[in-house]
Amino acid sequence: MPYILPGYPRYRIPTLDPLEVTSIAVDTGSKQVGLSLEVYDSQIFGLNTAEFHKVHLDFDRRTYDLHWKNPRLMNIGHYNMDGKILVLPIKGNGEGNVTMTDVEG
């Protein structure tokens, strides 16, 4: 991991800590219970503490399988949110911080 954290421009791999994220959009739910969320101009911190337990690369299929754990990941950025639960509207925007602990992937 230490070799790839600063990025690898030759293979278009960006700097990984912090990882710059331009936009992530999530739309979920139905008409009665739904949420539309966009997180933009954000940075993910903590990838430098990831511990990989399994790495499998298949160059023929151009796929990979990674199993890893991370004690703490933090995403800091801006968000727009719009949705509702039954008749209760949920709307908001601004700066946000999502901190996750004991992440496995």
Tab-separated table of C-alpha atoms in Angstrom:
chain	number	residue	atom	x	y	z
A	1	MET	CA	0.000	0.000	0.000
A	2	PRO	CA	2.740	2.559	0.753
A	3	TYR	CA	3.945	2.396	-2.856
A	4	ILE	CA	0.573	3.231	-4.376
A	5	LEU	CA	-0.663	5.869	-1.851
A	6	PRO	CA	1.031	8.802	-3.617
A	7	GLY	CA	-0.598	7.687	-6.882
A	8	TYR	CA	0.748	6.144	-10.039
A	9	PRO	CA	0.216	8.564	-12.971
A	10	ARG	CA	1.518	6.072	-15.533
A	11	TYR	CA	-1.562	3.906	-14.851
A	12	ARG	CA	-3.877	6.839	-14.062
A	13	ILE	CA	-4.052	5.958	-10.358
A	14	PRO	CA	-4.674	9.134	-8.326
A	15	THR	CA	-3.284	9.995	-4.909
A	16	LEU	CA	-5.126	7.730	-2.468
A	17	ASP	CA	-4.838	9.632	0.805
A	18	PRO	CA	-6.668	11.821	0.628
A	19	LEU	CA	-8.667	10.443	-2.289
A	20	GLU	CA	-10.380	13.267	-4.190
A	21	VAL	CA	-13.981	12.412	-5.136
A	22	THR	CA	-15.691	14.715	-7.629
A	23	SER	CA	-19.218	13.368	-7.180
A	24	ILE	CA	-21.134	10.396	-5.775
A	25	ALA	CA	-24.892	10.188	-6.385
A	26	VAL	CA	-27.354	7.780	-4.754
A	27	ASP	CA	-31.052	7.526	-5.590
A	28	THR	CA	-33.012	4.963	-3.639
A	29	GLY	CA	-36.494	4.088	-2.543
A	30	SER	CA	-39.999	4.597	-3.813
A	31	LYS	CA	-42.526	7.403	-3.967
A	32	GLN	CA	-43.450	6.938	-0.279
A	33	VAL	CA	-39.959	6.386	1.105
A	34	GLY	CA	-37.102	7.677	-0.997
A	35	LEU	CA	-33.877	9.606	-0.874
A	36	SER	CA	-31.719	11.341	-3.438
A	37	LEU	CA	-28.229	12.169	-2.180
A	38	GLU	CA	-25.263	13.722	-3.936
A	39	VAL	CA	-21.882	14.138	-2.255
A	40	TYR	CA	-19.478	16.324	-4.214
A	41	ASP	CA	-16.072	17.978	-3.938
A	42	SER	CA	-15.171	15.560	-1.167
A	43	GLN	CA	-12.045	13.891	0.140
A	44	ILE	CA	-11.703	10.450	1.708
A	45	PHE	CA	-9.063	10.204	4.436
A	46	GLY	CA	-7.678	7.080	6.099
A	47	LEU	CA	-6.902	4.763	3.199
A	48	ASN	CA	-3.288	4.762	4.392
A	49	THR	CA	-4.296	2.558	7.344
A	50	ALA	CA	-6.007	-0.156	5.258
A	51	GLU	CA	-4.875	-3.739	5.881
A	52	PHE	CA	-5.269	-6.086	2.923
A	53	HIS	CA	-6.036	-9.716	3.741
A	54	LYS	CA	-6.554	-11.067	0.224
A	55	VAL	CA	-5.629	-9.678	-3.183
A	56	HIS	CA	-6.372	-11.544	-6.411
A	57	LEU	CA	-5.727	-10.013	-9.832
A	58	ASP	CA	-7.018	-11.613	-13.041
A	59	PHE	CA	-5.246	-9.850	-15.886
A	60	ASP	CA	-7.026	-11.860	-18.591
A	61	ARG	CA	-10.474	-10.801	-17.383
A	62	ARG	CA	-9.268	-7.416	-16.128
A	63	THR	CA	-10.807	-8.014	-12.713
A	64	TYR	CA	-9.598	-7.957	-9.134
A	65	ASP	CA	-10.802	-9.238	-5.770
A	66	LEU	CA	-9.707	-7.391	-2.624
A	67	HIS	CA	-10.509	-8.180	0.997
A	68	TRP	CA	-9.436	-5.487	3.424
A	69	LYS	CA	-10.105	-3.878	6.792
A	70	ASN	CA	-9.749	-0.271	7.795
A	71	PRO	CA	-10.012	1.060	11.362
A	72	ARG	CA	-11.293	4.496	10.315
A	73	LEU	CA	-12.381	6.200	7.095
A	74	MET	CA	-13.558	9.782	6.901
A	75	ASN	CA	-15.328	11.516	3.989
A	76	ILE	CA	-15.449	15.313	4.163
A	77	GLY	CA	-17.253	17.288	1.477
A	78	HIS	CA	-20.460	18.941	0.343
A	79	TYR	CA	-23.882	17.346	-0.063
A	80	ASN	CA	-27.378	17.872	-1.468
A	81	MET	CA	-30.161	15.687	-0.105
A	82	ASP	CA	-33.841	15.477	-1.028
A	83	GLY	CA	-36.369	12.830	-0.077
A	84	LYS	CA	-39.230	11.870	2.175
A	85	ILE	CA	-40.428	9.219	4.572
A	86	LEU	CA	-44.208	8.929	4.181
A	87	VAL	CA	-45.262	12.591	4.552
A	88	LEU	CA	-42.108	13.851	6.288
A	89	PRO	CA	-39.826	15.703	3.859
A	90	ILE	CA	-36.066	15.345	4.237
A	91	LYS	CA	-34.073	18.108	2.565
A	92	GLY	CA	-30.686	19.574	3.189
A	93	ASN	CA	-27.414	20.760	1.767
A	94	GLY	CA	-24.097	22.011	3.020
A	95	GLU	CA	-20.838	20.609	4.304
A	96	GLY	CA	-20.754	17.118	5.733
A	97	ASN	CA	-18.460	14.680	7.490
A	98	VAL	CA	-19.096	10.932	7.446
A	99	THR	CA	-16.755	8.965	9.706
A	100	MET	CA	-16.836	5.161	9.582
A	101	THR	CA	-15.013	2.782	11.913
A	102	ASP	CA	-14.052	-0.874	11.491
A	103	VAL	CA	-14.786	-0.871	7.756
A	104	GLU	CA	-14.412	-4.146	5.845
A	105	GLY	CA	-14.565	-4.592	2.119
